[in-house]
């Protein structure tokens, strides 16, 4: 007979082991001896409860105490704060690249946040990601990055069907060098002009079709000088820059500025020497000037093409188009045509009947009517797409300018167009971007206030000039706003309180009256607007108080008045002077100089000319001068008259068209 332990059973008073005997038949029997012995031990332990049984000690039973009704307040326990979540340090200056299908591990490495922190943010967004190797969409990655306070740059996939696309061209040039005339001449040969008999849509872009069947897309952007920021944004869609230089004027500062923008954006340049039909035209001089500025022209062994044209007579326009096609062929421009579209806004406006409209250039993919999109911080569902001829189309392919209808709000020029899967995702992404914009705006205000507080003692009084800007399109609004903000000075703060697109409404007038603001409508020439506002700024500026030397005199003789009565005051000394420069004023402060050193400085007590009191004495005249509390005159001393003057800032407009306020 073999004994072995089969099971351990727990009782209230301890542990009791039950032993079983297994016979050869497989039946199980409880050993009577063992059973009786163990049962007795169990009962003994149950009855006594306080004795040690088989090395076990029974627990003591607590006595029940009736709870009394207490009138005293409970004892305050120390507060233990909950364990805080992982702190995430905001990095507003950090920019990370995100792409569709990136893992949490990728996002963690790029943002510097832990996996747990990213999972918490995703959980708040209603998304559950278990593993750090799980892929997330680019929209979710952007939402997470915005919660972390970092800037993002969307990286689009290049996978898909690749086909050649038209070149996107931006025309730049100095004011009055013929940029607008060139665009007007090119418009007359555009596709829309052929199909619709003229441009009726304010599309901001047009397509020129060549006899060979090739096409070129031209962007019609606002004025050159006012739109540096727009060109910086537009560099994302611009393939070639046409630099317009007048043959009779040559290279100007804004020409150099355009060259700088094109080089910084790494965009090739084609030079169009305009106004070659004028009598004073000298294209060769333009070539030499451009070469001396570092532009490598073909004539000088470089790769920059130069075409002589006349926008008025249309001379050389065909050669310019051929040069652009050649440049595009050398660049081998191609784009993905399938999949979600990647596009950028050129300009935006509000139509009274159709609502917010955005003109965009598709960079890659195909934009399809009916898709949910997010444009900047605005979202919507594409209600219709219109081409440059104003015709409704179902889709837009790369390099095709298109007008989008169906947005909930007006986007900004340069905003990217993002296609999303659903209305919920579009709304979520829009709200996230607006939230981040507000955070950035408040952060900028805090930084500006801190900077102003640090320099408050050094800067003079500063007045505010509130302005409301209204224009026909969003791009022009941004151009005017950027230009007006450049007129900020230490004495006048140009505060853009409201911007809008469309005609002036009663709301604009009420707002202007409430905050005493100027309402600015876009002028035909933006420099005229800047000159007008510059004069207003100079007039409104408080100016700075300065001490200037208004006049200088030489002491020729000294007169003393002695024995005066008490009613007329003590004895005084009068300096007989001759004004050698400027003029003396009775209200000025007099400074007495001897051998170049300041001997005394004080207010003028008396100023007389020919025994008569005088308020001012001009150069070349003699006068009698008494300085309060000063009796230390000597012949040959020099006296200077000091006056406080208010110096206003100056509005400076150069021949290049650049304007500034100089304090």
XYZ file of C-alpha atoms in Angstrom:
663
model
C 0.000 0.000 0.000
C 1.448 3.361 -1.059
C 0.661 6.752 0.500
C 0.931 10.069 -1.310
C -0.432 13.561 -1.065
C -3.270 14.263 -3.486
C -4.889 17.495 -2.392
C -4.589 20.339 0.129
C -7.799 21.769 1.413
C -8.077 25.075 3.269
C -10.240 25.395 6.364
C -11.095 28.417 8.468
C -8.615 27.484 11.198
C -5.712 26.204 9.208
C -4.659 23.618 6.631
C -5.511 19.920 6.945
C -3.977 17.276 4.720
C -6.170 14.350 3.665
C -4.384 11.117 2.904
C -5.751 8.514 0.543
C -4.857 4.892 -0.090
C -5.047 3.508 -3.571
C -5.434 -0.236 -3.863
C -4.573 -2.314 -6.813
C -8.111 -2.050 -8.151
C -7.864 1.698 -8.501
C -10.544 2.412 -5.849
C -9.859 5.170 -3.420
C -10.373 4.618 0.358
C -9.909 6.918 3.245
C -7.682 5.463 5.952
C -9.795 5.161 9.065
C -6.852 5.671 11.411
C -5.642 8.708 9.596
C -9.162 9.966 9.156
C -10.057 9.676 12.810
C -6.826 11.261 13.912
C -7.059 14.194 11.558
C -10.732 14.718 12.256
C -9.976 14.919 15.934
C -7.242 17.437 15.344
C -9.598 19.469 13.194
C -12.362 19.486 15.810
C -9.875 20.371 18.550
C -8.617 23.304 16.523
C -12.152 24.379 15.738
C -13.229 24.347 19.372
C -10.166 25.909 20.941
C -9.274 28.372 18.146
C -6.462 29.860 20.215
C -4.113 26.877 20.549
C -1.387 25.881 18.172
C -2.429 22.813 16.229
C 0.162 20.864 14.191
C 2.380 23.980 14.135
C -0.519 26.274 13.068
C -1.870 29.212 15.082
C -5.519 30.129 14.828
C -6.202 33.809 14.123
C -7.864 35.870 16.836
C -11.458 36.827 16.268
C -12.029 40.528 16.563
C -14.757 41.783 18.850
C -17.521 43.691 17.121
C -17.899 47.228 18.373
C -21.100 49.158 17.918
C -20.497 52.309 15.903
C -21.455 55.425 17.740
C -22.932 58.554 16.200
C -20.043 61.008 16.209
C -20.674 64.720 16.281
C -17.034 65.734 15.794
C -15.690 66.139 12.252
C -13.443 63.401 10.914
C -9.726 63.776 11.193
C -8.316 65.306 8.001
C -6.031 62.897 6.184
C -3.083 64.266 4.223
C -3.885 64.824 0.532
C -2.026 62.523 -1.823
C -1.932 63.913 -5.348
C -2.589 61.476 -8.176
C 0.387 60.348 -10.142
C 0.792 62.872 -12.960
C 0.905 61.824 -16.556
C 4.154 62.032 -18.438
C 4.942 65.696 -18.990
C 5.328 66.648 -22.610
C 7.576 69.585 -23.343
C 6.241 71.768 -26.137
C 8.694 72.479 -28.947
C 7.140 75.216 -31.116
C 10.350 75.702 -33.089
C 10.797 72.011 -33.872
C 9.641 70.647 -37.236
C 9.233 66.936 -37.856
C 8.517 65.043 -41.078
C 5.475 62.791 -41.019
C 4.181 60.357 -43.622
C 1.352 57.915 -44.114
C 1.955 54.535 -42.483
C 4.612 55.662 -40.015
C 4.796 53.683 -36.765
C 4.512 54.968 -33.233
C 8.205 54.228 -32.813
C 9.032 56.485 -35.788
C 6.867 59.272 -34.388
C 8.390 58.876 -30.931
C 11.935 59.196 -32.293
C 11.061 62.260 -34.358
C 9.092 64.129 -31.678
C 11.050 63.008 -28.630
C 7.887 61.897 -26.784
C 7.554 58.472 -25.179
C 5.415 55.679 -26.615
C 3.100 55.885 -23.609
C 2.515 59.594 -24.096
C 1.690 59.047 -27.765
C -0.725 56.237 -26.891
C -2.474 58.478 -24.352
C -2.961 61.192 -26.981
C -4.282 58.661 -29.488
C -6.683 57.306 -26.863
C -8.030 60.822 -26.319
C -8.564 61.028 -30.074
C -10.547 57.794 -29.991
C -7.809 55.652 -31.542
C -6.292 52.629 -29.808
C -2.811 51.589 -30.890
C -1.447 48.626 -28.945
C 2.056 48.172 -30.316
C 4.782 50.675 -31.039
C 5.202 48.989 -34.402
C 1.597 49.597 -35.486
C 1.209 51.990 -38.425
C -0.950 55.129 -38.184
C -2.290 57.466 -40.856
C -0.601 60.753 -41.661
C -3.673 62.626 -40.374
C -3.404 60.967 -36.959
C 0.335 61.643 -36.903
C -0.357 65.337 -37.535
C -2.979 65.499 -34.770
C -0.576 63.874 -32.298
C 2.257 66.208 -33.330
C 0.009 69.242 -32.876
C -0.904 68.066 -29.367
C 2.813 67.839 -28.641
C 3.245 71.414 -29.856
C 5.658 70.685 -32.706
C 5.433 71.797 -36.313
C 5.019 69.175 -39.013
C 5.892 68.755 -42.659
C 3.888 66.210 -44.611
C 5.963 63.868 -46.748
C 3.939 62.525 -49.652
C 4.605 59.167 -51.213
C 5.959 59.039 -54.745
C 4.448 55.645 -55.463
C 1.933 55.338 -58.253
C 1.668 56.013 -61.942
C 4.121 58.733 -63.003
C 3.444 60.886 -66.072
C 4.903 64.124 -67.520
C 3.175 67.306 -66.395
C 3.123 70.967 -67.548
C 5.519 73.464 -66.018
C 4.201 75.975 -63.467
C 5.680 79.426 -64.109
C 5.695 82.541 -61.911
C 6.483 85.960 -63.393
C 8.561 88.338 -61.255
C 10.080 91.716 -61.905
C 10.557 95.291 -60.816
C 7.574 97.631 -60.704
C 6.798 99.244 -64.093
C 9.060 96.799 -65.927
C 6.106 95.225 -67.746
C 5.154 92.220 -65.616
C 1.415 92.966 -65.812
C 1.578 93.713 -69.528
C 3.364 90.426 -70.169
C 0.740 88.480 -68.203
C -2.067 90.226 -70.106
C -0.461 89.368 -73.454
C 0.010 85.732 -72.420
C -3.610 85.541 -71.216
C -4.856 86.335 -74.695
C -3.257 83.126 -75.945
C -4.466 81.057 -72.977
C -6.782 78.078 -73.208
C -9.590 79.924 -71.450
C -9.389 82.833 -73.880
C -9.778 80.462 -76.808
C -12.664 78.516 -75.278
C -14.642 81.225 -73.491
C -13.614 84.312 -75.424
C -11.808 85.841 -72.456
C -11.132 85.361 -68.811
C -14.339 85.769 -66.835
C -13.270 83.855 -63.725
C -10.968 85.426 -61.135
C -8.943 82.210 -61.126
C -5.488 83.665 -60.441
C -3.847 81.296 -62.931
C -4.140 80.400 -66.598
C -2.837 77.795 -69.042
C -1.118 78.617 -72.333
C -1.251 75.916 -74.980
C 1.544 75.730 -77.548
C 1.126 74.727 -81.214
C 3.021 71.532 -80.388
C 0.285 70.569 -77.908
C 2.411 71.234 -74.818
C 1.021 73.486 -72.103
C 2.441 75.977 -69.580
C 0.637 77.045 -66.402
C 1.204 80.679 -65.386
C 0.523 81.924 -61.869
C -0.845 85.432 -61.549
C 0.379 86.503 -58.117
C -0.028 89.963 -56.478
C 2.558 92.718 -56.623
C 6.212 91.829 -56.402
C 7.351 94.135 -53.628
C 4.464 93.374 -51.283
C 4.452 89.634 -51.667
C 7.745 88.191 -50.526
C 5.925 85.888 -48.136
C 3.593 84.645 -50.870
C 6.491 83.878 -53.163
C 8.154 81.957 -50.370
C 5.009 79.846 -50.032
C 4.539 79.677 -53.797
C 7.987 78.184 -54.245
C 6.368 74.842 -53.422
C 4.423 74.917 -56.689
C 6.612 77.087 -58.912
C 8.907 75.273 -61.342
C 10.336 78.203 -63.323
C 10.626 81.931 -62.630
C 10.403 84.438 -65.484
C 12.460 87.480 -64.469
C 11.202 90.561 -66.311
C 13.767 93.360 -66.752
C 13.079 96.541 -68.728
C 15.636 97.114 -71.489
C 15.530 100.886 -70.987
C 15.815 100.780 -67.196
C 18.125 97.894 -66.373
C 18.574 95.956 -63.157
C 16.862 97.532 -60.140
C 16.807 96.597 -56.428
C 13.577 94.630 -56.791
C 15.102 92.732 -59.687
C 17.882 91.626 -57.364
C 15.283 90.754 -54.725
C 13.448 88.500 -57.196
C 16.729 86.809 -58.125
C 17.416 86.180 -54.440
C 14.004 84.591 -53.901
C 14.370 82.337 -56.930
C 17.842 81.209 -55.870
C 16.784 80.515 -52.274
C 13.855 78.430 -53.566
C 16.218 76.621 -55.956
C 14.018 77.528 -58.933
C 15.595 78.075 -62.398
C 15.300 81.513 -64.004
C 14.468 82.552 -67.559
C 15.182 86.252 -68.190
C 12.708 88.223 -70.302
C 14.249 91.557 -71.406
C 11.089 93.617 -71.968
C 10.430 96.936 -73.761
C 12.911 96.155 -76.512
C 10.735 98.197 -78.910
C 11.517 101.473 -77.103
C 14.107 103.883 -78.446
C 16.296 103.856 -75.322
C 16.395 100.051 -75.055
C 19.816 98.502 -74.405
C 19.461 94.714 -73.884
C 23.233 94.250 -73.868
C 23.587 96.523 -70.859
C 20.982 94.416 -69.046
C 22.992 91.274 -69.787
C 26.159 92.822 -68.380
C 24.343 93.990 -65.233
C 22.805 90.562 -64.625
C 26.137 88.861 -65.174
C 27.842 91.192 -62.709
C 25.197 90.236 -60.131
C 26.125 86.566 -60.387
C 23.467 85.340 -62.835
C 25.151 82.913 -65.242
C 23.661 83.739 -68.649
C 23.957 81.510 -71.706
C 25.845 84.244 -73.565
C 28.487 84.090 -70.852
C 28.779 80.311 -70.696
C 26.022 79.729 -68.148
C 22.644 78.016 -68.343
C 20.215 80.953 -67.845
C 18.290 81.723 -71.040
C 17.704 85.355 -72.069
C 14.852 86.305 -74.422
C 14.237 89.799 -75.817
C 10.517 90.625 -75.907
C 7.969 93.408 -76.084
C 4.799 92.743 -74.111
C 2.962 95.591 -75.874
C 3.701 94.541 -79.472
C 3.868 90.803 -78.547
C 7.326 90.642 -80.101
C 9.295 87.601 -78.900
C 6.481 85.971 -76.921
C 6.731 82.817 -79.013
C 10.472 82.636 -78.286
C 9.776 83.087 -74.572
C 7.301 80.188 -74.611
C 9.799 78.027 -76.467
C 12.491 78.880 -73.908
C 10.137 77.870 -71.101
C 9.299 74.587 -72.820
C 13.003 73.888 -73.304
C 13.684 74.584 -69.641
C 10.787 72.323 -68.622
C 12.065 69.560 -70.930
C 15.508 69.743 -69.344
C 13.915 69.500 -65.885
C 11.942 66.404 -66.971
C 8.890 67.401 -64.939
C 6.779 64.422 -63.878
C 4.195 63.769 -61.196
C 2.115 61.010 -59.687
C -1.364 61.118 -61.210
C -3.205 58.529 -59.114
C -3.994 58.485 -55.417
C -4.870 61.367 -53.079
C -4.081 64.828 -54.392
C -1.389 67.112 -53.050
C -2.270 70.732 -53.840
C -1.548 74.312 -52.730
C -3.788 77.376 -52.615
C -2.802 80.237 -54.904
C -5.519 82.631 -53.777
C -8.963 82.612 -52.185
C -12.025 84.821 -52.295
C -15.654 84.934 -51.214
C -18.368 84.832 -53.854
C -21.734 86.221 -52.789
C -23.625 83.309 -54.292
C -21.129 80.439 -54.036
C -19.407 81.182 -50.739
C -15.663 80.687 -50.078
C -13.688 79.791 -53.214
C -10.053 78.668 -53.314
C -7.843 78.566 -56.391
C -5.328 75.746 -56.103
C -2.592 74.138 -58.154
C -2.448 70.343 -57.962
C 1.114 69.203 -57.308
C 0.555 65.438 -57.410
C -2.296 62.964 -57.480
C -5.823 63.681 -58.665
C -8.307 65.922 -56.868
C -11.827 64.544 -57.287
C -15.139 66.308 -56.792
C -16.989 65.098 -53.683
C -13.870 64.432 -51.594
C -13.541 65.697 -48.030
C -10.582 68.058 -47.764
C -8.764 70.166 -45.207
C -7.248 73.390 -46.537
C -5.037 75.045 -43.964
C -7.290 75.308 -40.919
C -10.532 75.132 -42.918
C -12.387 72.032 -44.083
C -15.224 71.086 -46.372
C -16.498 68.728 -49.020
C -15.758 69.590 -52.640
C -19.074 70.664 -54.110
C -17.657 71.504 -57.518
C -14.366 72.004 -59.372
C -13.960 74.592 -62.133
C -11.126 74.950 -64.618
C -9.612 78.199 -65.912
C -12.451 78.555 -68.432
C -15.033 78.387 -65.641
C -16.313 74.961 -66.723
C -17.253 72.379 -64.112
C -15.000 69.322 -64.118
C -14.987 66.112 -62.113
C -11.264 65.997 -61.344
C -8.004 67.945 -61.539
C -4.617 66.494 -62.405
C -1.082 67.761 -61.659
C -0.175 71.348 -62.689
C -3.840 72.064 -63.384
C -5.205 75.253 -61.790
C -8.605 74.592 -60.307
C -11.218 76.525 -58.368
C -12.601 74.645 -55.344
C -16.121 75.282 -54.068
C -17.513 73.811 -50.847
C -15.203 74.984 -48.067
C -16.655 76.062 -44.712
C -14.269 78.995 -44.379
C -11.757 81.044 -46.331
C -8.218 79.583 -46.379
C -4.972 81.502 -46.707
C -2.900 81.742 -49.864
C -0.154 79.131 -49.677
C -2.158 76.655 -47.557
C -1.918 72.986 -48.466
C -4.920 70.937 -49.584
C -5.191 67.588 -47.761
C -7.639 64.858 -48.799
C -9.117 62.902 -45.858
C -11.351 59.843 -45.577
C -14.371 61.214 -43.765
C -16.137 64.324 -42.574
C -15.293 63.456 -38.969
C -11.571 63.273 -39.723
C -11.743 66.533 -41.705
C -13.469 68.334 -38.836
C -11.026 66.892 -36.298
C -7.973 67.906 -38.316
C -9.381 71.397 -38.907
C -10.060 71.901 -35.204
C -6.573 70.672 -34.333
C -4.951 73.111 -36.747
C -7.055 76.021 -35.475
C -6.108 75.109 -31.914
C -2.419 75.077 -32.795
C -2.731 78.386 -34.668
C -4.301 79.948 -31.592
C -1.530 78.561 -29.367
C 1.117 79.940 -31.724
C -0.654 83.305 -31.837
C -0.828 83.565 -28.042
C 2.794 82.467 -27.735
C 3.834 85.155 -30.207
C 1.864 87.761 -28.236
C 3.580 86.690 -25.020
C 6.990 86.889 -26.664
C 6.237 90.334 -28.076
C 4.953 91.582 -24.721
C 8.050 90.262 -22.971
C 10.304 91.902 -25.529
C 8.421 95.189 -25.248
C 8.615 95.059 -21.449
C 12.386 94.570 -21.587
C 12.866 97.530 -23.923
C 10.123 99.757 -22.495
C 12.608 102.086 -20.824
C 14.625 102.522 -24.000
C 11.790 103.097 -26.464
C 9.727 106.303 -26.702
C 5.956 106.525 -26.464
C 4.238 104.275 -29.018
C 0.737 104.847 -30.345
C -1.501 102.293 -31.991
C -2.860 102.621 -35.507
C -5.736 100.122 -35.986
C -6.419 99.135 -39.591
C -9.068 97.004 -41.325
C -7.973 95.507 -44.665
C -10.500 94.434 -47.311
C -9.626 93.199 -50.806
C -11.113 91.124 -53.597
C -9.006 87.986 -53.034
C -7.206 86.414 -50.085
C -3.794 86.670 -51.722
C -4.134 90.433 -52.066
C -5.270 90.717 -48.444
C -2.115 88.930 -47.305
C 0.044 91.073 -49.582
C -1.376 94.323 -48.224
C -1.254 93.082 -44.623
C 2.403 92.059 -44.891
C 3.299 95.372 -46.526
C 1.502 97.454 -43.867
C 3.143 95.532 -41.039
C 6.519 96.367 -42.553
C 5.714 100.039 -41.769
C 5.788 99.374 -38.023
C 8.076 101.777 -36.204
C 9.175 102.380 -32.602
C 6.590 105.166 -32.394
C 3.586 103.722 -34.257
C 2.258 100.175 -34.000
C 0.306 99.167 -37.109
C -2.365 96.886 -35.651
C -4.298 94.867 -38.264
C -7.514 94.365 -36.288
C -9.468 92.637 -39.063
C -8.953 91.355 -42.588
C -11.558 90.163 -45.038
C -12.368 89.397 -48.617
C -15.161 91.109 -50.492
C -16.885 94.511 -50.327
C -17.068 96.603 -47.162
C -19.993 95.531 -44.987
C -21.885 97.300 -42.233
C -20.073 95.065 -39.770
C -16.731 96.463 -41.001
C -17.974 100.020 -40.544
C -19.271 99.288 -37.038
C -15.966 97.676 -36.103
C -13.996 100.617 -37.483
C -16.101 103.058 -35.474
C -15.717 100.980 -32.316
C -11.916 100.799 -32.447
C -11.315 104.022 -34.423
C -9.703 102.076 -37.235
C -8.845 102.951 -40.806
C -10.498 100.853 -43.512
C -8.028 100.072 -46.289
C -9.272 99.040 -49.716
C -6.784 97.673 -52.166
C -5.416 100.363 -54.471
C -4.557 99.551 -58.062
C -0.890 100.181 -57.244
C 0.181 98.987 -53.843
C 2.963 101.576 -53.571
C 0.356 104.348 -53.656
C -1.349 102.667 -50.717
C 1.928 102.437 -48.793
C 2.727 106.090 -49.481
C -0.703 107.161 -48.260
C -0.461 105.093 -45.093
C 3.136 106.191 -44.550
C 2.051 109.826 -44.442
C -0.715 108.925 -41.965
C 1.789 107.135 -39.750
C 4.169 110.105 -39.750
C 1.314 112.442 -38.839
C 0.080 110.224 -36.008
C 3.515 109.491 -34.546
C 4.155 111.365 -31.262
C 7.763 112.034 -32.186
C 10.732 112.096 -29.840
C 11.841 115.025 -27.722
C 15.403 116.085 -28.427
C 17.646 118.869 -27.199
C 19.197 120.843 -30.027
C 21.538 123.843 -30.163
C 19.406 126.533 -31.755
C 21.991 129.272 -31.605
C 25.457 130.371 -30.477
C 26.748 133.771 -29.301
C 30.004 135.373 -28.144
C 30.253 137.504 -24.983
C 31.640 140.934 -26.017
C 31.064 142.921 -22.846
C 29.772 142.592 -19.288
C 27.421 145.036 -17.504
C 26.679 145.059 -13.787
C 23.601 146.483 -12.072
C 24.467 147.345 -8.461
C 22.674 148.973 -5.570
C 19.246 147.702 -6.602
C 16.424 147.871 -4.081
C 15.186 144.795 -2.304
C 11.938 144.905 -4.274
C 13.837 144.614 -7.565
C 16.150 141.840 -6.404
C 19.918 141.502 -5.862
C 22.715 142.804 -8.094
C 22.901 141.119 -11.499
C 25.388 140.719 -14.354
C 24.352 141.202 -17.961
C 26.325 139.654 -20.804
C 26.470 141.751 -23.920
C 26.493 139.175 -26.738
C 26.447 138.956 -30.489
C 24.597 136.028 -32.100
C 27.102 134.275 -34.350
C 24.934 131.321 -35.447
C 21.258 130.386 -35.433
C 18.995 132.265 -33.032
C 18.439 132.768 -29.305
C 15.059 132.149 -27.673
C 13.743 133.516 -24.364
C 12.293 130.078 -23.531
C 15.551 128.224 -24.196
C 18.186 126.930 -21.806
C 21.540 128.735 -21.865
C 24.878 126.953 -21.674
C 28.022 128.984 -20.828
C 31.252 127.658 -22.349
C 34.821 128.758 -21.567
C 37.730 127.296 -23.520
C 35.385 124.515 -24.687
C 34.315 123.467 -21.144
C 30.836 123.911 -19.717
C 30.960 126.486 -16.916
C 27.239 126.862 -16.193
C 23.855 125.823 -17.570
C 20.493 127.282 -16.640
C 17.308 128.951 -17.874
C 17.292 132.349 -19.499
C 16.197 135.072 -17.024
C 16.171 137.968 -19.504
C 16.765 138.534 -23.215
C 16.782 142.081 -24.583
C 17.586 143.708 -27.879
C 18.093 147.472 -27.916
C 16.781 147.694 -24.311
C 13.524 145.993 -25.323
C 12.450 142.534 -24.173
C 12.652 140.065 -27.019
C 11.362 136.512 -27.450
C 13.972 135.673 -30.115
C 17.137 137.260 -31.475
C 18.470 136.141 -34.843
C 21.990 135.691 -36.159
C 24.108 138.847 -36.564
C 22.262 140.882 -33.908
C 23.457 142.062 -30.502
C 21.551 141.298 -27.321
C 21.716 141.551 -23.562
C 21.513 138.206 -21.809
C 20.934 137.293 -18.179
C 21.211 133.651 -17.107
C 19.416 132.792 -13.895
C 21.787 132.358 -10.901
C 24.866 132.963 -13.080
C 27.281 135.901 -12.519
C 30.516 134.363 -13.787
C 30.667 135.907 -17.257
C 33.968 136.726 -18.934
C 34.663 138.457 -22.206
C 35.283 135.831 -24.899
C 32.941 133.239 -23.387
C 30.620 131.368 -25.717
C 26.937 130.998 -24.937
C 24.769 128.326 -26.550
C 20.974 128.360 -26.629
C 19.394 124.907 -26.168
C 15.819 124.141 -27.232
C 13.586 121.077 -26.881
C 12.208 119.979 -30.261
C 9.861 117.130 -31.230
C 11.369 115.134 -34.070
C 8.822 113.254 -36.174
C 9.701 110.072 -38.071
C 10.330 110.311 -41.805
C 8.600 108.390 -44.555
C 11.229 107.371 -47.099
C 10.307 106.081 -50.553
C 13.164 105.077 -52.821
C 13.188 104.964 -56.611
C 13.163 101.181 -56.395
C 9.697 101.310 -54.875
C 10.814 100.271 -51.394
C 9.285 102.257 -48.518
C 10.143 102.526 -44.844
C 9.593 104.642 -41.753
C 12.774 106.100 -40.302
C 12.677 107.332 -36.693
